Amino acid sequence: MGGAKTDIKLIDENGLRFDGRKPDELRPIRIEANVLKRADGSAYLEWGGNKVIAAVYGPRECHPRHMQDPLRAVVQAKYNMASFSVSDRKRPGPDRRSQEISKIISEAFEHVIFTHLFPRTSIDVYMEVLQADAGTRCAALTAASVALADAGIPMRDLVSSCAAGKVQDTIVLDLRKEEDNFGEADMPLGIVPRTGEIVLLQMDGDLTLEEFNKTMSLATEACHKIYELQKDALRRKYGVTDDEDVQESVDAVAESVPDRQEEAEEAFEDEQEES
Amino acid sequence: MTEKKESKKVLPGELVATAEEYMPGFGTFEDDGNIYSTAIGSLYLDEGNKIARLDFKNPPLVAFDEDVVFCEVTDVKPSMVVCRIQAMEGTSRGITGETMGTLHVSKISNRYVEDASEKFRITDIIRAEVIQSRPSIQLTTAKPHLGVIMARCNSCREPLDRKGNKLYCESCERTEYRKLAKDYRDVKPC
């Protein structure tokens, strides 16, 4: 970012981009839920050249203990790029960038998770970028959101995320590496699609107000498309369908936790009465 | 109570009913006159009480009364044993929330126990039943299948072998006493 000079023609005379996409076109996205056996919830996401795996553990006892909140759960997201995820080897371990991304992702999820239901606990979200091609924070947030739903964490809605920006004076959606490096602006956006609330918004580069509004609407529209893909991944995994025949067979498998459910409901009702 | 089951399963944030028709129950919440689900699960609409509730597909695991748990003993006092709950029997998911449990001396066995340290030692792995989950977790081992399932020698830390109702250390030829579970060192995975 920062408009570094390049000879690469990022937008051609037909208005198409470096990889043949239209300015408002997303890269291909594939999401799969529940891919890790040992995690409480997990998801794998491929977004163009990005490959991200997310795992959720908890709500579980919060460590370090001084971080416990007696009234609610703490969301501890951890974003990490694998050393082999970029062409030049990345030095392993936390750095300023990954700490920043972890923080903003934690804050985004704190807005949608019903944290007050699990006091003194932590919900640990681990996101590992296996292959990076720009837009990894959006990819990580999208994957982690599916993983949280897979873990059965009560939340208001899924969080969807997508970036848009400006490349050679054209507003484009979902920038790839070359566009990110040599473009003029990049703006990752995370929203709660049901309500339209913004839970993550950053901007690198400069945009006029008009450009900002256009970028914003382009990214918002894309978030809604990604939301459908997230729901589709969960539907495929959990057999959430309107087809009654399929539903009956799924119900037969789902009979394993009825007693727990009753107890949880009673506790919930007690809490309601107390409050 | 009449309960109607919806034909579809729901995802987080999905509209399940309106606040005019139903009250939000377990697994649902109200927002702007509508009721939405909070997780993946099956929707139940209780026609009698007019409550919309959700059966979670993969619910977080909270300890309730009569749950059987596996714990590690972290402290032993004459009147009580303090342990850390590590897992719940029959599930692979970790415990949510409070993981410290206490076992009062009167709940150790059906027989009279003078001092809890006669029956448990620090680092013993025990199977216990939850008798109270709120405000703190209280446990009991006063059943045949409850008690120590794995113990180490107090002197050399080798695993102890069962000999009748006692434990014996082969390497230092010592005998120790515990409240043993029926399947000491022979726990079958669920």
Short mmCIF file of C-alpha atoms in Angstrom, two decimals:
data_model
loop_
_atom_site.label_atom_id
_atom_site.label_comp_id
_atom_site.label_asym_id
_atom_site.label_seq_id
_atom_site.Cartn_x
_atom_site.Cartn_y
_atom_site.Cartn_z
CA MET A 1 0.00 0.00 0.00
CA GLY A 2 1.03 3.62 -0.15
CA GLY A 3 0.98 3.69 -3.95
CA ALA A 4 4.40 2.14 -4.64
CA LYS A 5 5.31 2.48 -8.32
CA THR A 6 4.97 -0.49 -10.65
CA ASP A 7 4.95 -1.22 -14.36
CA ILE A 8 2.21 -3.84 -13.92
CA LYS A 9 -1.04 -2.79 -15.53
CA LEU A 10 -3.44 -3.40 -12.65
CA ILE A 11 -6.52 -2.23 -14.59
CA ASP A 12 -6.58 -2.78 -18.35
CA GLU A 13 -8.32 -0.72 -21.06
CA ASN A 14 -11.47 -2.88 -20.74
CA GLY A 15 -11.71 -2.07 -17.06
CA LEU A 16 -10.69 -5.58 -16.05
CA ARG A 17 -8.18 -6.26 -13.34
CA PHE A 18 -4.78 -7.95 -13.28
CA ASP A 19 -6.37 -11.40 -12.81
CA GLY A 20 -9.28 -10.81 -15.23
CA ARG A 21 -11.86 -9.90 -12.59
CA LYS A 22 -14.29 -7.03 -12.88
CA PRO A 23 -13.82 -4.25 -10.28
CA ASP A 24 -16.77 -5.51 -8.21
CA GLU A 25 -15.96 -9.20 -8.44
CA LEU A 26 -14.86 -11.40 -5.53
CA ARG A 27 -12.23 -14.12 -5.75
CA PRO A 28 -13.55 -17.69 -5.49
CA ILE A 29 -14.38 -18.61 -1.87
CA ARG A 30 -14.72 -22.06 -0.33
CA ILE A 31 -15.63 -22.55 3.32
CA GLU A 32 -15.79 -25.80 5.25
CA ALA A 33 -16.97 -26.12 8.86
CA ASN A 34 -15.84 -28.58 11.53
CA VAL A 35 -12.51 -29.66 10.09
CA LEU A 36 -10.55 -30.19 13.32
CA LYS A 37 -11.47 -33.11 15.55
CA ARG A 38 -9.97 -31.85 18.82
CA ALA A 39 -11.29 -28.28 18.63
CA ASP A 40 -14.75 -27.33 19.96
CA GLY A 41 -15.42 -25.60 16.66
CA SER A 42 -13.37 -25.08 13.52
CA ALA A 43 -13.46 -23.93 9.92
CA TYR A 44 -11.24 -23.91 6.85
CA LEU A 45 -11.47 -21.17 4.28
CA GLU A 46 -9.94 -20.74 0.84
CA TRP A 47 -10.36 -17.25 -0.60
CA GLY A 48 -8.49 -16.85 -3.86
CA GLY A 49 -4.87 -17.43 -2.86
CA ASN A 50 -5.63 -17.23 0.87
CA LYS A 51 -5.87 -20.38 2.95
CA VAL A 52 -6.92 -19.95 6.58
CA ILE A 53 -7.80 -22.42 9.29
CA ALA A 54 -9.66 -21.29 12.42
CA ALA A 55 -10.23 -23.16 15.67
CA VAL A 56 -12.37 -22.23 18.67
CA TYR A 57 -11.92 -23.58 22.20
CA GLY A 58 -14.21 -22.80 25.07
CA PRO A 59 -15.84 -21.12 26.83
CA ARG A 60 -13.19 -22.43 29.21
CA GLU A 61 -11.33 -21.27 32.29
CA CYS A 62 -9.56 -18.01 31.50
CA HIS A 63 -5.76 -18.01 31.63
CA PRO A 64 -3.97 -15.93 32.79
CA ARG A 65 -6.45 -15.70 35.66
CA HIS A 66 -6.01 -11.95 36.16
CA MET A 67 -7.69 -11.48 32.77
CA GLN A 68 -10.92 -13.08 34.00
CA ASP A 69 -13.99 -10.89 34.01
CA PRO A 70 -16.45 -11.84 36.80
CA LEU A 71 -19.37 -10.68 34.67
CA ARG A 72 -18.62 -11.97 31.18
CA ALA A 73 -16.43 -14.12 28.98
CA VAL A 74 -13.28 -12.73 27.43
CA VAL A 75 -12.76 -13.31 23.71
CA GLN A 76 -9.09 -14.03 23.07
CA ALA A 77 -8.46 -14.15 19.34
CA LYS A 78 -5.02 -15.05 18.06
CA TYR A 79 -4.11 -14.38 14.45
CA ASN A 80 -0.92 -15.93 13.18
CA MET A 81 0.72 -16.16 9.80
CA ALA A 82 2.67 -19.34 9.16
CA SER A 83 6.31 -18.76 8.25
CA PHE A 84 5.67 -20.39 4.84
CA SER A 85 2.48 -18.41 4.11
CA VAL A 86 4.28 -15.70 2.10
CA SER A 87 6.92 -15.92 -0.62
CA ASP A 88 9.69 -14.46 1.59
CA ARG A 89 9.86 -16.50 4.79
CA LYS A 90 8.03 -14.69 7.60
CA ARG A 91 9.78 -14.64 10.95
CA PRO A 92 7.62 -16.89 13.13
CA GLY A 93 5.91 -15.63 16.25
CA PRO A 94 3.84 -12.62 17.23
CA ASP A 95 4.65 -9.23 15.71
CA ARG A 96 3.02 -5.81 15.84
CA ARG A 97 0.79 -6.55 12.87
CA SER A 98 -0.55 -9.87 14.15
CA GLN A 99 -1.13 -8.39 17.62
CA GLU A 100 -3.14 -5.57 16.07
CA ILE A 101 -5.21 -7.95 13.96
CA SER A 102 -5.81 -10.25 16.94
CA LYS A 103 -7.06 -7.27 18.95
CA ILE A 104 -9.47 -5.94 16.33
CA ILE A 105 -10.85 -9.42 15.66
CA SER A 106 -11.41 -9.99 19.41
CA GLU A 107 -13.26 -6.69 19.60
CA ALA A 108 -15.36 -7.54 16.55
CA PHE A 109 -16.50 -10.80 18.13
CA GLU A 110 -17.17 -9.26 21.54
CA HIS A 111 -19.98 -7.33 19.86
CA VAL A 112 -21.81 -10.42 18.64
CA ILE A 113 -21.13 -13.10 21.27
CA PHE A 114 -23.39 -13.32 24.34
CA THR A 115 -20.40 -13.06 26.65
CA HIS A 116 -22.52 -12.43 29.78
CA LEU A 117 -23.71 -16.06 29.68
CA PHE A 118 -20.24 -17.37 30.54
CA PRO A 119 -18.70 -15.28 33.35
CA ARG A 120 -15.02 -15.81 34.27
CA THR A 121 -14.30 -17.79 31.12
CA SER A 122 -12.42 -17.18 27.92
CA ILE A 123 -13.39 -18.04 24.38
CA ASP A 124 -10.16 -18.74 22.54
CA VAL A 125 -10.16 -18.23 18.79
CA TYR A 126 -7.03 -19.28 16.89
CA MET A 127 -6.60 -18.28 13.25
CA GLU A 128 -3.69 -19.66 11.28
CA VAL A 129 -2.94 -18.24 7.85
CA LEU A 130 -1.42 -21.07 5.82
CA GLN A 131 -1.18 -19.17 2.58
CA ALA A 132 -1.50 -15.42 2.16
CA ASP A 133 -2.54 -13.34 -0.85
CA ALA A 134 -3.85 -10.07 0.66
CA GLY A 135 -7.05 -9.76 2.67
CA THR A 136 -5.98 -12.28 5.29
CA ARG A 137 -7.60 -10.41 8.21
CA CYS A 138 -10.95 -10.53 6.39
CA ALA A 139 -10.43 -14.19 5.56
CA ALA A 140 -9.45 -14.97 9.18
CA LEU A 141 -12.46 -13.11 10.59
CA THR A 142 -14.83 -14.88 8.18
CA ALA A 143 -13.39 -18.32 8.99
CA ALA A 144 -13.38 -17.65 12.74
CA SER A 145 -17.02 -16.62 12.61
CA VAL A 146 -17.99 -19.98 11.09
CA ALA A 147 -15.82 -21.75 13.67
CA LEU A 148 -17.60 -19.92 16.52
CA ALA A 149 -21.00 -20.99 15.19
CA ASP A 150 -19.65 -24.53 14.83
CA ALA A 151 -18.56 -24.44 18.50
CA GLY A 152 -22.13 -23.62 19.58
CA ILE A 153 -21.18 -20.26 21.07
CA PRO A 154 -24.36 -18.17 21.40
CA MET A 155 -24.08 -15.13 19.16
CA ARG A 156 -26.35 -12.48 17.65
CA ASP A 157 -25.27 -13.29 14.11
CA LEU A 158 -22.27 -14.37 12.08
CA VAL A 159 -19.68 -11.74 11.20
CA SER A 160 -18.78 -11.32 7.55
CA SER A 161 -15.82 -9.43 6.26
CA CYS A 162 -14.41 -8.21 2.97
CA ALA A 163 -11.98 -5.53 1.79
CA ALA A 164 -12.34 -2.97 -0.95
CA GLY A 165 -9.95 -0.28 -2.11
CA LYS A 166 -8.63 1.95 -4.84
CA VAL A 167 -6.29 0.79 -7.55
CA GLN A 168 -5.15 3.13 -10.33
CA ASP A 169 -8.08 5.47 -9.62
CA THR A 170 -10.65 2.67 -9.77
CA ILE A 171 -12.62 1.43 -6.77
CA VAL A 172 -12.16 -2.33 -6.64
CA LEU A 173 -13.41 -5.12 -4.41
CA ASP A 174 -11.34 -7.81 -2.72
CA LEU A 175 -7.80 -6.74 -3.56
CA ARG A 176 -5.15 -9.35 -4.25
CA LYS A 177 -1.47 -9.04 -3.41
CA GLU A 178 -0.33 -6.92 -6.37
CA GLU A 179 -3.29 -4.57 -5.99
CA ASP A 180 -2.68 -4.31 -2.26
CA ASN A 181 1.02 -3.54 -2.70
CA PHE A 182 0.75 -1.10 -5.61
CA GLY A 183 -2.77 0.29 -5.12
CA GLU A 184 -3.70 3.61 -3.52
CA ALA A 185 -6.05 2.48 -0.74
CA ASP A 186 -7.30 -0.63 1.05
CA MET A 187 -10.26 -0.75 3.40
CA PRO A 188 -11.14 -3.97 5.26
CA LEU A 189 -14.71 -4.03 6.58
CA GLY A 190 -16.45 -6.43 8.95
CA ILE A 191 -20.20 -6.27 9.50
CA VAL A 192 -23.04 -8.05 11.26
CA PRO A 193 -25.13 -8.72 8.14
CA ARG A 194 -28.52 -8.99 9.84
CA THR A 195 -28.36 -5.53 11.37
CA GLY A 196 -25.73 -3.92 9.16
CA GLU A 197 -23.64 -2.95 12.22
CA ILE A 198 -19.96 -2.35 11.51
CA VAL A 199 -17.67 -4.28 13.84
CA LEU A 200 -14.39 -3.79 11.98
CA LEU A 201 -13.29 -0.92 9.80
CA GLN A 202 -9.75 0.06 8.89
CA MET A 203 -8.30 2.09 6.08
CA ASP A 204 -4.81 2.23 4.65
CA GLY A 205 -4.25 4.97 2.05
CA ASP A 206 -6.37 7.93 1.06
CA LEU A 207 -9.92 8.12 -0.28
CA THR A 208 -12.17 11.09 -0.94
CA LEU A 209 -15.59 11.07 0.74
CA GLU A 210 -17.23 9.98 -2.49
CA GLU A 211 -14.70 7.20 -3.00
CA PHE A 212 -15.10 6.16 0.62
CA ASN A 213 -18.86 5.84 0.25
CA LYS A 214 -18.48 3.82 -2.93
CA THR A 215 -15.87 1.55 -1.34
CA MET A 216 -18.08 1.09 1.68
CA SER A 217 -21.15 0.09 -0.33
CA LEU A 218 -19.09 -2.28 -2.49
CA ALA A 219 -17.59 -3.99 0.55
CA THR A 220 -20.96 -4.16 2.36
CA GLU A 221 -22.60 -5.81 -0.63
CA ALA A 222 -19.75 -8.33 -0.79
CA CYS A 223 -20.10 -9.06 2.95
CA HIS A 224 -23.72 -10.07 2.36
CA LYS A 225 -22.60 -12.49 -0.39
CA ILE A 226 -19.96 -13.95 1.94
CA TYR A 227 -22.60 -14.26 4.68
CA GLU A 228 -24.57 -16.57 2.38
CA LEU A 229 -21.44 -18.67 1.78
CA GLN A 230 -20.84 -18.91 5.54
CA LYS A 231 -24.42 -20.04 6.15
CA ASP A 232 -24.15 -22.49 3.27
CA ALA A 233 -21.03 -24.06 4.84
CA LEU A 234 -22.88 -24.52 8.15
CA ARG A 235 -25.99 -25.86 6.42
CA ARG A 236 -23.91 -28.45 4.57
CA LYS A 237 -22.24 -29.57 7.80
CA TYR A 238 -25.32 -29.64 9.99
CA GLY A 239 -27.97 -30.63 7.50
CA VAL A 240 -29.92 -27.45 8.11
CA THR A 241 -32.55 -27.78 5.38
CA ASP A 242 -36.24 -27.39 4.79
CA ASP A 243 -36.50 -30.90 3.36
CA GLU A 244 -38.50 -32.85 5.98
CA ASP A 245 -37.20 -36.31 5.00
CA VAL A 246 -33.62 -35.21 5.40
CA GLN A 247 -34.60 -33.41 8.57
CA GLU A 248 -36.03 -36.53 10.17
CA SER A 249 -32.83 -38.50 9.63
CA VAL A 250 -30.80 -35.60 11.00
CA ASP A 251 -33.11 -35.43 14.05
CA ALA A 252 -32.51 -39.10 14.80
CA VAL A 253 -28.77 -38.45 15.08
CA ALA A 254 -29.31 -35.33 17.17
CA GLU A 255 -31.03 -37.06 20.11
CA SER A 256 -27.81 -37.44 22.12
CA VAL A 257 -28.04 -34.43 24.45
CA PRO A 258 -31.67 -34.05 25.60
CA ASP A 259 -30.94 -34.20 29.34
CA ARG A 260 -28.22 -31.57 29.18
CA GLN A 261 -30.58 -29.36 27.28
CA GLU A 262 -33.26 -29.55 29.96
CA GLU A 263 -30.78 -28.68 32.69
CA ALA A 264 -29.37 -25.81 30.69
CA GLU A 265 -32.87 -24.52 30.10
CA GLU A 266 -33.72 -24.69 33.80
CA ALA A 267 -30.56 -22.78 34.65
CA PHE A 268 -31.44 -20.21 32.02
CA GLU A 269 -34.93 -19.81 33.46
CA ASP A 270 -33.49 -19.45 36.99
CA GLU A 271 -31.20 -16.72 35.73
CA GLN A 272 -34.09 -14.96 34.04
CA GLU A 273 -36.09 -15.07 37.29
CA GLU A 274 -33.14 -13.77 39.30
CA SER A 275 -32.59 -10.91 36.90
CA MET B 1 -47.86 -28.61 27.46
CA THR B 2 -48.28 -28.57 23.69
CA GLU B 3 -45.05 -28.30 21.81
CA LYS B 4 -44.78 -27.85 18.12
CA LYS B 5 -41.47 -28.63 16.46
CA GLU B 6 -40.40 -26.55 13.52
CA SER B 7 -39.51 -28.49 10.40
CA LYS B 8 -36.23 -26.67 9.89
CA LYS B 9 -33.07 -26.33 11.88
CA VAL B 10 -31.74 -22.84 12.39
CA LEU B 11 -28.44 -20.97 12.24
CA PRO B 12 -27.27 -18.08 14.45
CA GLY B 13 -29.13 -14.85 13.81
CA GLU B 14 -32.02 -16.51 12.00
CA LEU B 15 -35.54 -15.12 12.49
CA VAL B 16 -37.56 -17.78 14.36
CA ALA B 17 -40.66 -15.95 15.57
CA THR B 18 -42.05 -12.54 16.39
CA ALA B 19 -42.29 -11.09 19.89
CA GLU B 20 -46.05 -10.68 19.47
CA GLU B 21 -46.45 -14.46 19.25
CA TYR B 22 -43.75 -15.89 21.53
CA MET B 23 -41.38 -15.09 24.38
CA PRO B 24 -37.66 -15.63 23.78
CA GLY B 25 -36.56 -18.82 25.57
CA PHE B 26 -33.30 -20.72 25.86
CA GLY B 27 -31.08 -20.14 22.80
CA THR B 28 -33.09 -17.24 21.42
CA PHE B 29 -33.15 -13.48 21.90
CA GLU B 30 -35.44 -10.60 21.09
CA ASP B 31 -34.40 -7.68 18.94
CA ASP B 32 -36.71 -5.00 17.60
CA GLY B 33 -39.89 -7.06 17.98
CA ASN B 34 -38.46 -10.22 16.45
CA ILE B 35 -37.01 -13.36 17.98
CA TYR B 36 -33.74 -14.72 16.60
CA SER B 37 -31.75 -17.86 17.28
CA THR B 38 -28.30 -17.60 18.89
CA ALA B 39 -26.74 -20.84 17.67
CA ILE B 40 -27.11 -23.83 15.40
CA GLY B 41 -29.90 -26.10 16.59
CA SER B 42 -33.49 -27.27 16.36
CA LEU B 43 -36.23 -24.78 17.01
CA TYR B 44 -39.08 -25.66 19.38
CA LEU B 45 -42.16 -23.49 19.62
CA ASP B 46 -43.96 -24.14 22.89
CA GLU B 47 -47.58 -23.40 22.04
CA GLY B 48 -48.76 -23.82 25.65
CA ASN B 49 -46.39 -21.33 27.25
CA LYS B 50 -45.76 -19.37 24.07
CA ILE B 51 -41.99 -19.73 24.28
CA ALA B 52 -39.57 -20.13 21.37
CA ARG B 53 -36.51 -22.14 22.38
CA LEU B 54 -33.58 -23.85 20.76
CA ASP B 55 -31.98 -27.26 21.15
CA PHE B 56 -28.28 -26.65 20.62
CA LYS B 57 -26.41 -28.89 18.21
CA ASN B 58 -23.06 -28.55 20.00
CA PRO B 59 -23.74 -26.86 23.35
CA PRO B 60 -20.96 -25.56 25.65
CA LEU B 61 -20.54 -28.05 28.47
CA VAL B 62 -21.59 -26.78 31.91
CA ALA B 63 -21.55 -29.05 34.99
CA PHE B 64 -24.98 -29.74 36.48
CA ASP B 65 -26.20 -31.88 39.39
CA GLU B 66 -25.71 -35.66 38.91
CA ASP B 67 -23.03 -35.22 36.24
CA VAL B 68 -20.07 -37.54 36.67
CA VAL B 69 -16.74 -35.77 36.35
CA PHE B 70 -13.04 -36.64 36.39
CA CYS B 71 -10.90 -34.46 38.63
CA GLU B 72 -7.36 -34.07 39.86
CA VAL B 73 -6.92 -33.53 43.60
CA THR B 74 -5.10 -30.22 44.15
CA ASP B 75 -5.40 -29.82 47.91
CA VAL B 76 -6.40 -31.98 50.87
CA LYS B 77 -7.52 -30.58 54.21
CA PRO B 78 -8.88 -32.61 57.16
CA SER B 79 -12.46 -31.57 56.40
CA MET B 80 -12.41 -31.31 52.61
CA VAL B 81 -10.69 -32.11 49.35
CA VAL B 82 -10.21 -29.48 46.65
CA CYS B 83 -9.98 -30.69 43.09
CA ARG B 84 -9.80 -29.38 39.57
CA ILE B 85 -12.39 -30.80 37.21
CA GLN B 86 -10.67 -31.98 34.05
CA ALA B 87 -13.42 -33.71 32.07
CA MET B 88 -16.97 -34.94 32.13
CA GLU B 89 -17.82 -38.59 31.66
CA GLY B 90 -19.31 -39.41 28.26
CA THR B 91 -18.19 -36.23 26.52
CA SER B 92 -15.07 -35.08 24.75
CA ARG B 93 -15.68 -31.35 25.06
CA GLY B 94 -13.94 -29.35 27.79
CA ILE B 95 -15.83 -28.00 30.79
CA THR B 96 -17.19 -24.47 30.58
CA GLY B 97 -17.00 -22.13 33.53
CA GLU B 98 -16.08 -23.15 37.05
CA THR B 99 -13.56 -25.99 37.21
CA MET B 100 -12.80 -26.00 40.95
CA GLY B 101 -14.80 -28.55 42.91
CA THR B 102 -14.84 -29.38 46.61
CA LEU B 103 -15.52 -32.69 48.26
CA HIS B 104 -16.59 -32.51 51.91
CA VAL B 105 -15.33 -35.20 54.28
CA SER B 106 -18.91 -36.35 54.93
CA LYS B 107 -19.45 -36.99 51.20
CA ILE B 108 -16.36 -39.12 50.64
CA SER B 109 -17.78 -42.46 51.65
CA ASN B 110 -20.85 -44.09 53.18
CA ARG B 111 -18.64 -45.01 56.15
CA TYR B 112 -17.35 -42.58 58.75
CA VAL B 113 -14.17 -40.80 57.62
CA GLU B 114 -12.18 -39.01 60.34
CA ASP B 115 -9.81 -37.12 58.05
CA ALA B 116 -10.05 -36.57 54.26
CA SER B 117 -6.31 -37.19 53.88
CA GLU B 118 -6.94 -40.85 54.85
CA LYS B 119 -8.81 -41.29 51.56
CA PHE B 120 -7.27 -38.87 49.07
CA ARG B 121 -3.84 -37.41 48.33
CA ILE B 122 -2.72 -34.54 46.10
CA THR B 123 -2.41 -35.55 42.39
CA ASP B 124 -4.89 -38.44 42.71
CA ILE B 125 -7.22 -38.69 39.73
CA ILE B 126 -10.78 -39.26 40.91
CA ARG B 127 -14.20 -39.88 39.47
CA ALA B 128 -16.90 -37.95 41.35
CA GLU B 129 -20.51 -36.92 41.02
CA VAL B 130 -21.72 -33.32 41.13
CA ILE B 131 -24.23 -32.80 43.96
CA GLN B 132 -24.40 -29.01 43.72
CA SER B 133 -23.40 -26.85 40.78
CA ARG B 134 -24.23 -23.39 42.09
CA PRO B 135 -22.82 -21.17 43.54
CA SER B 136 -19.81 -23.52 43.72
CA ILE B 137 -19.36 -27.11 42.60
CA GLN B 138 -19.74 -29.69 45.38
CA LEU B 139 -18.87 -33.32 44.74
CA THR B 140 -19.43 -36.74 46.25
CA THR B 141 -17.61 -40.06 45.95
CA ALA B 142 -19.99 -42.07 48.18
CA LYS B 143 -20.86 -44.65 45.50
CA PRO B 144 -18.98 -47.81 44.47
CA HIS B 145 -17.95 -46.57 41.02
CA LEU B 146 -16.78 -43.22 42.41
CA GLY B 147 -13.41 -42.56 44.01
CA VAL B 148 -9.76 -42.75 43.02
CA ILE B 149 -9.14 -44.17 39.54
CA MET B 150 -5.42 -43.49 39.47
CA ALA B 151 -2.98 -42.82 42.31
CA ARG B 152 0.78 -42.55 42.63
CA CYS B 153 3.03 -43.61 45.48
CA ASN B 154 3.55 -40.85 48.00
CA SER B 155 7.21 -41.70 48.23
CA CYS B 156 8.46 -42.66 44.75
CA ARG B 157 5.56 -41.41 42.52
CA GLU B 158 5.22 -44.77 40.77
CA PRO B 159 1.60 -45.75 39.93
CA LEU B 160 0.11 -47.82 42.74
CA ASP B 161 -1.33 -51.30 42.17
CA ARG B 162 -4.59 -52.43 43.72
CA LYS B 163 -4.47 -55.25 46.26
CA GLY B 164 -7.98 -55.79 47.63
CA ASN B 165 -9.07 -52.53 49.20
CA LYS B 166 -5.51 -51.24 49.52
CA LEU B 167 -2.91 -49.84 47.17
CA TYR B 168 0.57 -51.26 47.01
CA CYS B 169 3.79 -49.83 45.61
CA GLU B 170 5.95 -52.53 44.06
CA SER B 171 9.13 -50.45 44.01
CA CYS B 172 9.21 -49.22 47.62
CA GLU B 173 6.97 -51.95 49.07
CA ARG B 174 4.61 -49.57 50.79
CA THR B 175 0.87 -49.85 51.30
CA GLU B 176 -1.42 -46.85 50.97
CA TYR B 177 -5.17 -46.33 51.52
CA ARG B 178 -7.68 -44.51 49.35
CA LYS B 179 -11.41 -44.40 48.61
CA LEU B 180 -11.12 -46.50 45.47
CA ALA B 181 -13.45 -46.64 42.50
CA LYS B 182 -14.46 -50.14 41.38
CA ASP B 183 -12.47 -49.79 38.19
CA TYR B 184 -9.20 -48.45 39.64
CA ARG B 185 -6.67 -48.16 36.78
CA ASP B 186 -9.09 -49.99 34.50
CA VAL B 187 -11.29 -47.18 33.20
CA LYS B 188 -12.83 -47.96 29.84
CA PRO B 189 -13.14 -45.07 27.37
CA CYS B 190 -16.76 -44.05 26.79
#
